[in-house]
Coordinates of C-alpha atoms in Angstrom, one line a residue:
M127 CA 0.1 0.1 0.0
G128 CA 0.9 3.5 -0.7
V129 CA 2.7 5.3 -3.7
A130 CA 6.1 7.0 -3.4
P131 CA 6.7 10.6 -4.7
T132 CA 8.4 10.0 -8.3
G133 CA 9.6 12.7 -11.1
G134 CA 8.4 15.7 -9.0
R135 CA 5.5 16.2 -5.9
V136 CA 2.8 14.0 -6.9
L137 CA 0.2 16.1 -4.6
P138 CA 0.7 20.3 -4.9
A139 CA 2.0 21.3 -1.4
A140 CA -0.8 22.1 1.0
R141 CA -2.4 20.9 4.3
H142 CA -4.7 18.1 3.3
F143 CA -7.2 16.9 5.9
V144 CA -9.5 13.9 4.9
L145 CA -12.9 14.0 6.3
A146 CA -15.1 11.4 7.6
S147 CA -17.9 10.8 9.6
R148 CA -16.8 7.9 12.1
L149 CA -13.6 5.6 11.3
V150 CA -14.8 2.8 13.4
P151 CA -12.8 -0.9 12.5
D152 CA -15.1 -3.3 10.8
L153 CA -17.9 -0.9 10.5
D154 CA -19.2 0.6 7.6
G155 CA -17.7 -1.8 5.3
G156 CA -15.6 -0.8 2.3
F157 CA -16.1 2.6 3.0
T158 CA -13.8 2.7 6.1
I159 CA -11.0 0.9 4.4
S160 CA -11.0 3.0 1.2
V161 CA -11.1 6.3 3.2
L162 CA -7.7 4.8 5.5
R163 CA -6.1 3.5 2.1
R164 CA -6.6 7.4 0.3
A165 CA -4.8 9.0 3.6
A166 CA -2.2 6.5 3.5
D167 CA -1.4 6.5 0.0
M168 CA -1.4 10.7 0.2
A169 CA 1.0 10.3 3.1
A170 CA 3.0 8.0 1.0
A171 CA 3.2 10.2 -2.0
G172 CA 4.9 13.2 0.1
A173 CA 1.3 14.9 1.2
D174 CA 1.2 16.7 4.4
V175 CA -2.4 15.0 5.6
T176 CA -4.5 14.1 8.5
L177 CA -7.6 12.0 8.9
L178 CA -10.3 13.9 10.9
T179 CA -13.6 12.1 12.4
V180 CA -17.3 13.8 13.5
D181 CA -18.7 11.1 15.5
P182 CA -19.4 12.0 19.2
G183 CA -18.2 8.7 20.7
E184 CA -15.9 8.9 24.0
T185 CA -12.2 9.6 23.6
A186 CA -11.0 6.1 25.0
D187 CA -13.2 4.6 22.4
H188 CA -11.3 6.4 19.4
D189 CA -8.1 6.0 20.9
A190 CA -9.1 2.4 21.0
H191 CA -10.0 2.7 17.1
R192 CA -6.5 4.5 16.4
A193 CA -4.5 2.0 18.0
E194 CA -6.5 -1.0 15.8
W195 CA -5.8 0.8 12.7
V196 CA -2.5 1.1 13.6
R197 CA -2.4 -2.4 14.4
R198 CA -3.5 -3.1 10.9
G199 CA -1.2 -1.1 9.1
L200 CA -4.0 1.4 7.8
L201 CA -2.9 4.2 10.0
G202 CA 1.1 5.6 10.4
G203 CA 0.5 6.8 13.8
E204 CA -2.4 7.4 16.2
E205 CA -1.6 11.4 15.7
S206 CA -2.8 11.4 12.4
L207 CA -6.8 10.7 12.7
R208 CA -8.1 13.4 14.9
N209 CA -11.8 13.9 16.0
L210 CA -13.6 16.9 16.5
F211 CA -15.0 16.2 20.0
D212 CA -11.5 14.9 21.4
D213 CA -10.3 17.8 20.2
A214 CA -12.8 20.2 22.3
R215 CA -12.7 17.8 25.1
S216 CA -8.8 18.4 25.2
D217 CA -8.8 22.2 24.3
P218 CA -12.0 23.9 24.1
S219 CA -10.7 27.1 23.3
W220 CA -11.3 27.0 19.5
L221 CA -15.1 26.3 20.5
R222 CA -15.2 29.0 23.0
R223 CA -13.9 31.4 20.1
A224 CA -16.0 30.5 17.5
A225 CA -19.4 30.8 20.0
I226 CA -21.6 33.7 19.1
P227 CA -22.0 35.0 22.3
G228 CA -25.2 35.1 24.4
S229 CA -28.3 33.0 25.4
A230 CA -28.9 30.4 22.9
P231 CA -32.3 30.4 20.8
S232 CA -34.7 28.0 22.1
S233 CA -34.6 24.3 20.4
P234 CA -37.5 21.9 20.0
W235 CA -35.1 19.0 20.8
P236 CA -33.4 17.2 23.6
T237 CA -29.8 17.8 24.3
R238 CA -26.4 15.3 24.7
A239 CA -24.1 16.8 27.2
I240 CA -20.5 16.1 26.0
S241 CA -18.0 16.7 29.0
D242 CA -14.3 16.6 29.5
D243 CA -12.3 14.3 31.5
S244 CA -12.9 16.3 34.8
G245 CA -17.1 15.8 34.1
A246 CA -17.5 19.5 32.9
T247 CA -19.6 19.9 30.2
V248 CA -18.1 21.6 27.4
L249 CA -21.1 21.8 25.0
D250 CA -24.4 20.5 24.5
L251 CA -25.5 18.7 21.3
P252 CA -29.4 18.9 19.8
V253 CA -30.3 15.1 19.4
V254 CA -32.6 15.5 16.3
S255 CA -34.9 12.3 15.6
G256 CA -37.2 11.2 12.7
D257 CA -35.5 13.3 10.3
A258 CA -33.3 12.0 7.3
A259 CA -31.8 15.8 7.3
W260 CA -30.9 15.9 10.8
H261 CA -27.4 17.5 9.9
L262 CA -29.2 20.3 8.8
T263 CA -30.6 21.9 11.6
D264 CA -30.1 25.0 13.0
A265 CA -31.0 23.8 16.6
P266 CA -28.2 25.4 18.9
V267 CA -25.0 23.6 20.0
R268 CA -24.8 25.4 23.4
V269 CA -21.1 26.1 24.4
Y270 CA -20.1 26.4 28.2
D271 CA -17.1 28.0 29.9
G272 CA -14.3 26.2 32.0
D273 CA -15.4 27.8 35.2
D274 CA -18.8 27.8 36.8
G275 CA -20.6 25.8 34.1
A276 CA -22.5 28.6 32.7
V277 CA -23.1 29.0 28.8
I278 CA -21.3 31.5 27.2
G279 CA -22.4 30.9 23.7
W280 CA -23.8 29.1 20.9
L281 CA -23.3 27.6 17.0
P282 CA -26.1 27.4 14.8
G283 CA -26.3 23.3 14.5
F284 CA -24.2 20.6 13.3
G285 CA -22.9 22.9 10.5
G286 CA -21.8 25.8 12.5
L287 CA -20.0 23.5 14.8
Y288 CA -18.3 21.5 12.2
R289 CA -17.4 24.8 10.2
A290 CA -15.9 26.1 13.5
W291 CA -13.6 23.3 14.1
L292 CA -12.4 23.2 10.6
N293 CA -11.5 26.9 10.7
A294 CA -9.5 26.3 14.0
V295 CA -7.7 23.0 12.8
A296 CA -6.9 25.1 9.2
A297 CA -5.4 27.9 11.3
E298 CA -3.3 25.8 13.2
G299 CA 0.5 26.3 13.2
A300 CA 0.1 29.9 11.5
A301 CA 1.3 33.0 13.0
P302 CA -0.7 36.3 12.9
G303 CA -0.4 38.2 9.6
E304 CA 1.3 35.0 8.1
E305 CA 0.5 33.5 4.6
R306 CA -1.1 30.3 5.3
V307 CA -0.1 27.2 3.6
P308 CA -2.9 26.3 1.2
V309 CA -6.0 24.4 3.0
V310 CA -7.9 21.1 1.2
V311 CA -10.5 19.2 2.7
L312 CA -11.2 15.9 1.0
C313 CA -14.7 15.5 2.3
E314 CA -15.6 11.6 2.1
A315 CA -19.2 11.9 3.5
R316 CA -22.5 13.3 1.8
Q317 CA -24.2 14.6 5.2
I318 CA -20.9 16.5 6.2
G319 CA -20.5 17.9 2.9
E320 CA -23.8 19.6 2.8
T321 CA -23.0 21.0 6.4
L322 CA -19.6 22.3 5.2
V323 CA -20.8 24.5 2.3
A324 CA -24.4 25.4 3.7
E325 CA -24.6 29.3 4.3
G326 CA -24.5 30.0 8.0
A327 CA -22.3 31.3 10.6
P328 CA -19.4 31.1 11.0
A329 CA -18.4 30.3 7.5
L330 CA -16.1 27.9 6.6
D331 CA -12.7 30.5 5.7
A332 CA -12.3 31.0 2.2
G333 CA -9.0 30.0 1.6
I334 CA -10.2 26.4 2.6
R335 CA -10.7 24.6 -0.5
V336 CA -13.2 21.3 0.0
L337 CA -13.4 18.4 -2.6
H338 CA -16.1 16.0 -2.4
T339 CA -15.4 12.2 -2.6
T340 CA -18.8 10.3 -3.9
H341 CA -19.0 6.3 -2.5
A342 CA -22.2 5.2 -4.4
C343 CA -24.6 4.9 -7.0
H344 CA -26.6 8.0 -7.0
V345 CA -30.0 7.0 -8.5
V346 CA -32.3 4.1 -7.5
S347 CA -34.2 1.1 -9.1
P348 CA -33.9 0.5 -11.9
F349 CA -30.4 2.1 -11.8
Q350 CA -30.5 3.7 -15.0
W351 CA -28.5 7.1 -15.5
D352 CA -32.2 8.9 -15.6
S353 CA -33.3 7.0 -13.1
P354 CA -35.1 8.3 -9.6
M355 CA -32.6 9.6 -6.9
D356 CA -33.6 9.8 -3.0
A357 CA -34.1 12.8 -1.5
A358 CA -30.6 12.8 0.3
W359 CA -29.1 12.7 -3.7
Q360 CA -31.1 15.1 -4.5
R361 CA -30.8 17.6 -2.0
W362 CA -26.5 16.8 -2.3
F363 CA -27.1 17.7 -6.4
E364 CA -28.9 21.0 -5.5
I365 CA -25.6 22.2 -3.8
A366 CA -23.2 20.4 -5.1
D367 CA -21.8 23.2 -7.5
R368 CA -20.6 24.6 -4.0
F369 CA -17.9 22.3 -3.6
D370 CA -14.4 23.3 -5.3
G371 CA -14.2 19.9 -6.8
V372 CA -16.5 16.6 -6.9
L373 CA -14.6 13.5 -7.4
W374 CA -16.1 10.3 -9.0
L375 CA -14.9 6.8 -8.7
T376 CA -15.5 5.8 -12.1
P377 CA -15.8 7.4 -15.4
S378 CA -19.1 5.9 -16.0
Q379 CA -20.9 7.6 -13.0
R380 CA -19.4 11.2 -14.2
D381 CA -20.7 10.7 -17.7
D382 CA -24.2 9.9 -16.4
V383 CA -24.3 12.8 -14.0
E384 CA -23.1 15.4 -16.7
R385 CA -25.4 13.7 -19.4
R386 CA -28.4 14.6 -16.8
F387 CA -27.2 17.7 -15.4
G388 CA -24.7 19.1 -17.7
G389 CA -21.4 20.5 -16.7
R390 CA -22.2 22.7 -13.8
L391 CA -20.0 20.6 -11.6
R392 CA -15.9 20.8 -11.1
S393 CA -16.1 16.9 -11.7
F394 CA -13.0 14.7 -11.8
V395 CA -12.5 10.9 -11.9
V396 CA -10.5 9.7 -9.1
P397 CA -10.8 6.0 -9.3
H398 CA -9.9 3.9 -5.6
P399 CA -6.4 2.3 -6.2
A400 CA -5.6 -1.4 -6.7
P401 CA -4.2 -2.4 -2.8
V402 CA -0.9 -4.2 -2.7
V403 CA -2.0 -7.9 -1.6
S404 CA 1.2 -9.5 -0.4
A405 CA 0.3 -13.3 0.2
P406 CA 0.6 -15.6 -2.6
S407 CA -2.5 -16.9 -4.6
D408 CA -2.6 -20.9 -4.4
P409 CA -6.7 -21.1 -5.5
V410 CA -8.5 -24.2 -4.7
A411 CA -10.2 -25.6 -7.8
G412 CA -13.9 -24.7 -8.1
R413 CA -13.8 -22.2 -5.1
I414 CA -16.3 -19.5 -5.6
V415 CA -15.4 -16.5 -3.3
I416 CA -17.9 -14.0 -2.0
L417 CA -17.0 -11.1 0.0
N418 CA -19.6 -8.6 0.9
S419 CA -22.1 -7.7 3.2
L420 CA -25.5 -10.2 3.6
I421 CA -28.1 -7.6 2.2
P422 CA -30.8 -7.6 -0.2
R423 CA -28.3 -5.3 -2.3
K424 CA -25.9 -7.7 -2.9
R425 CA -28.2 -10.0 -4.2
V426 CA -26.4 -13.3 -2.9
D427 CA -29.7 -15.0 -3.8
H428 CA -28.7 -14.6 -7.4
V429 CA -25.5 -16.8 -6.7
L430 CA -27.1 -19.4 -4.9
R431 CA -29.4 -20.1 -7.5
A432 CA -26.9 -20.1 -10.3
L433 CA -24.7 -22.8 -7.9
P434 CA -26.8 -25.8 -8.8
V435 CA -26.6 -25.1 -12.4
V436 CA -22.6 -24.7 -12.1
R437 CA -22.4 -27.9 -9.9
A438 CA -23.9 -29.4 -12.4
A439 CA -21.4 -28.7 -14.7
V440 CA -18.5 -28.8 -12.4
P441 CA -18.8 -31.0 -9.3
A442 CA -16.0 -29.2 -7.7
A443 CA -17.7 -26.0 -7.3
H444 CA -18.3 -24.7 -4.0
L445 CA -19.0 -21.2 -2.4
C446 CA -17.1 -19.6 0.4
V447 CA -19.1 -16.8 1.8
Y448 CA -17.0 -13.9 3.6
G449 CA -19.2 -11.6 5.1
D450 CA -22.9 -11.3 7.5
G451 CA -25.9 -9.0 7.8
A452 CA -29.5 -9.1 8.2
S453 CA -30.0 -11.5 5.1
G454 CA -28.0 -14.5 6.3
A455 CA -30.6 -16.7 7.9
E456 CA -32.9 -16.5 4.9
L457 CA -29.9 -16.9 2.6
R458 CA -28.9 -19.9 4.6
A459 CA -32.6 -21.4 4.2
L460 CA -32.3 -20.6 0.4
A461 CA -29.1 -22.8 0.1
A462 CA -30.7 -25.9 1.5
E463 CA -34.1 -25.1 -0.5
L464 CA -31.6 -25.5 -3.4
G465 CA -30.3 -28.3 -2.1
V466 CA -26.5 -26.7 -2.4
A467 CA -26.1 -26.2 1.5
D468 CA -23.3 -28.7 1.7
A469 CA -21.7 -26.5 -1.1
V470 CA -21.9 -23.4 0.8
E471 CA -19.6 -22.5 3.3
W472 CA -20.5 -19.2 5.7
I473 CA -17.4 -17.8 6.6
G474 CA -18.8 -15.1 8.4
H475 CA -17.7 -11.5 9.5
V476 CA -13.4 -11.4 9.3
A477 CA -11.6 -8.7 10.6
D478 CA -9.4 -8.9 7.5
P479 CA -10.6 -11.4 5.0
A480 CA -8.6 -10.6 2.2
T481 CA -5.6 -12.5 2.8
Q482 CA -7.4 -15.3 3.6
A483 CA -10.1 -15.2 0.5
W484 CA -7.8 -14.4 -2.0
A485 CA -5.2 -17.0 -0.7
S486 CA -7.5 -20.0 -2.1
A487 CA -10.3 -18.5 -4.1
D488 CA -10.5 -19.9 -7.8
V489 CA -13.0 -16.7 -9.0
L490 CA -14.9 -13.8 -7.0
V491 CA -18.3 -13.3 -7.9
L492 CA -19.7 -10.1 -7.4
A493 CA -23.7 -9.7 -8.1
S494 CA -25.2 -6.2 -6.4
T495 CA -27.7 -4.2 -7.9
N496 CA -25.2 -1.2 -7.4
E497 CA -22.0 0.3 -6.3
G498 CA -19.7 3.0 -6.2
Q499 CA -16.5 1.1 -7.1
P500 CA -16.3 -2.1 -5.4
L501 CA -12.8 -2.4 -3.7
V502 CA -13.3 -6.2 -3.6
I503 CA -13.0 -6.4 -7.4
L504 CA -9.7 -4.4 -7.3
E505 CA -8.3 -6.5 -4.2
A506 CA -9.1 -9.8 -6.2
L507 CA -7.7 -8.4 -9.3
T508 CA -4.3 -7.8 -7.5
A509 CA -4.5 -11.1 -6.2
G510 CA -4.7 -12.9 -9.8
V511 CA -8.6 -13.6 -9.1
P512 CA -10.8 -13.7 -11.9
V513 CA -13.8 -11.8 -11.4
V514 CA -17.4 -12.7 -12.4
A515 CA -19.6 -9.5 -12.2
Y516 CA -23.1 -8.2 -13.3
D517 CA -22.8 -5.4 -15.4
M518 CA -24.7 -3.0 -13.1
P519 CA -23.7 0.5 -11.9
Y520 CA -21.1 1.5 -11.2
G521 CA -17.8 -0.1 -11.0
P522 CA -17.3 -3.4 -12.8
R523 CA -17.4 -2.1 -16.5
D524 CA -14.8 0.6 -16.0
T525 CA -12.5 -1.5 -13.2
L526 CA -12.6 -4.6 -15.7
A527 CA -12.0 -2.9 -19.1
H528 CA -8.3 -3.9 -19.0
G529 CA -9.1 -7.3 -18.2
G530 CA -9.3 -9.7 -14.9
G531 CA -12.8 -10.8 -15.5
V532 CA -16.1 -11.3 -17.0
L533 CA -19.0 -9.0 -17.1
V534 CA -22.6 -10.5 -17.0
S535 CA -25.8 -8.8 -18.4
D536 CA -27.1 -7.7 -15.3
G537 CA -29.7 -9.4 -13.2
D538 CA -29.1 -12.7 -15.8
I539 CA -28.7 -15.6 -13.5
D540 CA -28.6 -18.1 -16.3
A541 CA -25.7 -16.1 -17.8
L542 CA -24.2 -15.9 -14.3
A543 CA -23.9 -19.6 -14.0
A544 CA -22.7 -19.9 -17.6
A545 CA -19.5 -17.4 -17.1
L546 CA -18.8 -19.1 -13.7
I547 CA -18.4 -22.6 -15.4
D548 CA -16.5 -21.2 -18.3
V549 CA -13.7 -19.8 -15.9
L550 CA -13.8 -23.0 -13.5
S551 CA -13.8 -25.5 -16.4
D552 CA -11.2 -23.9 -18.4
R553 CA -8.3 -24.0 -16.8
N554 CA -6.1 -22.0 -19.5
R555 CA -9.1 -19.4 -19.6
R556 CA -8.7 -19.1 -16.1
A557 CA -4.9 -18.5 -16.3
K558 CA -5.2 -16.1 -18.9
L559 CA -7.8 -14.5 -16.7
S560 CA -5.5 -14.1 -13.4
A561 CA -2.5 -13.0 -15.8
S562 CA -4.6 -10.1 -17.2
A563 CA -6.0 -9.7 -13.8
R564 CA -2.3 -8.8 -12.1
A565 CA -1.5 -6.9 -15.3
A566 CA -4.9 -4.5 -15.0
A567 CA -4.1 -3.8 -11.5
A568 CA -0.8 -2.9 -11.8
A569 CA -2.0 -0.2 -14.0
M570 CA -4.6 0.8 -11.4
D571 CA -2.2 1.5 -8.5
A572 CA -1.9 4.0 -5.6
A573 CA 0.5 6.0 -7.9
A574 CA -2.3 6.3 -10.9
S575 CA -4.6 7.2 -8.4
M576 CA -2.9 9.8 -6.5
R577 CA -1.6 11.6 -10.1
A578 CA -5.6 11.7 -10.8
L579 CA -6.1 13.3 -7.2
G580 CA -3.1 15.5 -7.7
T581 CA -4.8 16.7 -10.8
A582 CA -8.1 17.7 -9.1
V583 CA -6.7 19.3 -6.1
R584 CA -4.4 21.5 -8.7
A585 CA -7.4 22.7 -10.5
A586 CA -9.0 23.6 -7.1
L587 CA -6.7 25.6 -6.1
A588 CA -6.0 27.8 -8.8
D589 CA -9.9 28.7 -9.8
P590 CA -11.7 30.9 -7.2
V591 CA -13.3 29.2 -4.1
S592 CA -16.5 27.9 -5.1
R593 CA -18.7 28.8 -2.3

């Protein structure tokens, strides 16, 4: 993992912050891993980069998360992952400076107190329930002094709080009147992004560039370029031109967005890189691997329905399922109903499944209704494991464009079975796909991803701030 700078600076000179809602081990699937890998690749490319989170957990829990990420090799040092509420507990001076003085407006919502190690309340957060747009509330965040526990001021909602923190973090280390190093925030969460570019006080400092990364498909069923969007995406697109850049994972998604909305967004394609997989691959003949959550969107049921046909042609075929989820019991029952229960191994959740899965996989199958750009495909290609995937939006078509896999008509279970039979039964075919997978992964490495990111950041720094 990582990329060394070559032939000059990959990323422009700036202070880079990668901002996510939370980074909790074994939570939020590939999103969490992709954010940590991006920051690690930026650091390896020579960038000054810090990870930021805004989940209001306890400092002890955050410390445990940091230590675990360091142990897994996804965080260079615990100091490179900061949390808003940890900062507020340890030194709330930035919070008090940003607070609007006086009594806070009334609010219909109950509050949650955030206290420091001595038990003194630092701030109160509104607890908004029953509203998907809770993050856009202007309900006050009350700020307390450090002496007698009195309220000294307030901030307008989560947006006011997040912007005050980013302004303080961006100003660190700069002497009064001194020209600051440019500050670039890569926002990895849609809800946070909306709060950063919204109107309100305190405003985000004008010198901070905000680039927003997208991680998911923006349309719902039937997942065409002009399909409906849910309310969250509709709201996001209404303000997306206020970002200094929008980073899409695939050309296909960027092109669909431009087809629908025109060129009003500053769009760039910055794909996930193929990671380094150190474990040697020694495939077990017939081993089909699934590595995803067991939820309806992943359509594991399609793979189970294909399995009897595959086994009739390739008796050694068997399925290893890494992951768990709400559909687990239903899928196990379906395997029994289809008569393939003895050919399915339910591995469950594994903290670091990649090493175990790719070491013995004969083929990876992905049958989701939609994705952003699946990390699992990149991991499989790097390990030389052929991929059979539905041609769904977004990711498989772009990621497999240079080889290493077979695209199947979306939702066609018969075609899925035929493709699996083809790869599993023809060892020469499998060997060629494996070789092309490694070659394709080498072309989609961290260096390529960082070059694309560097292009986007340079463009953002060269243009006026969008807000």
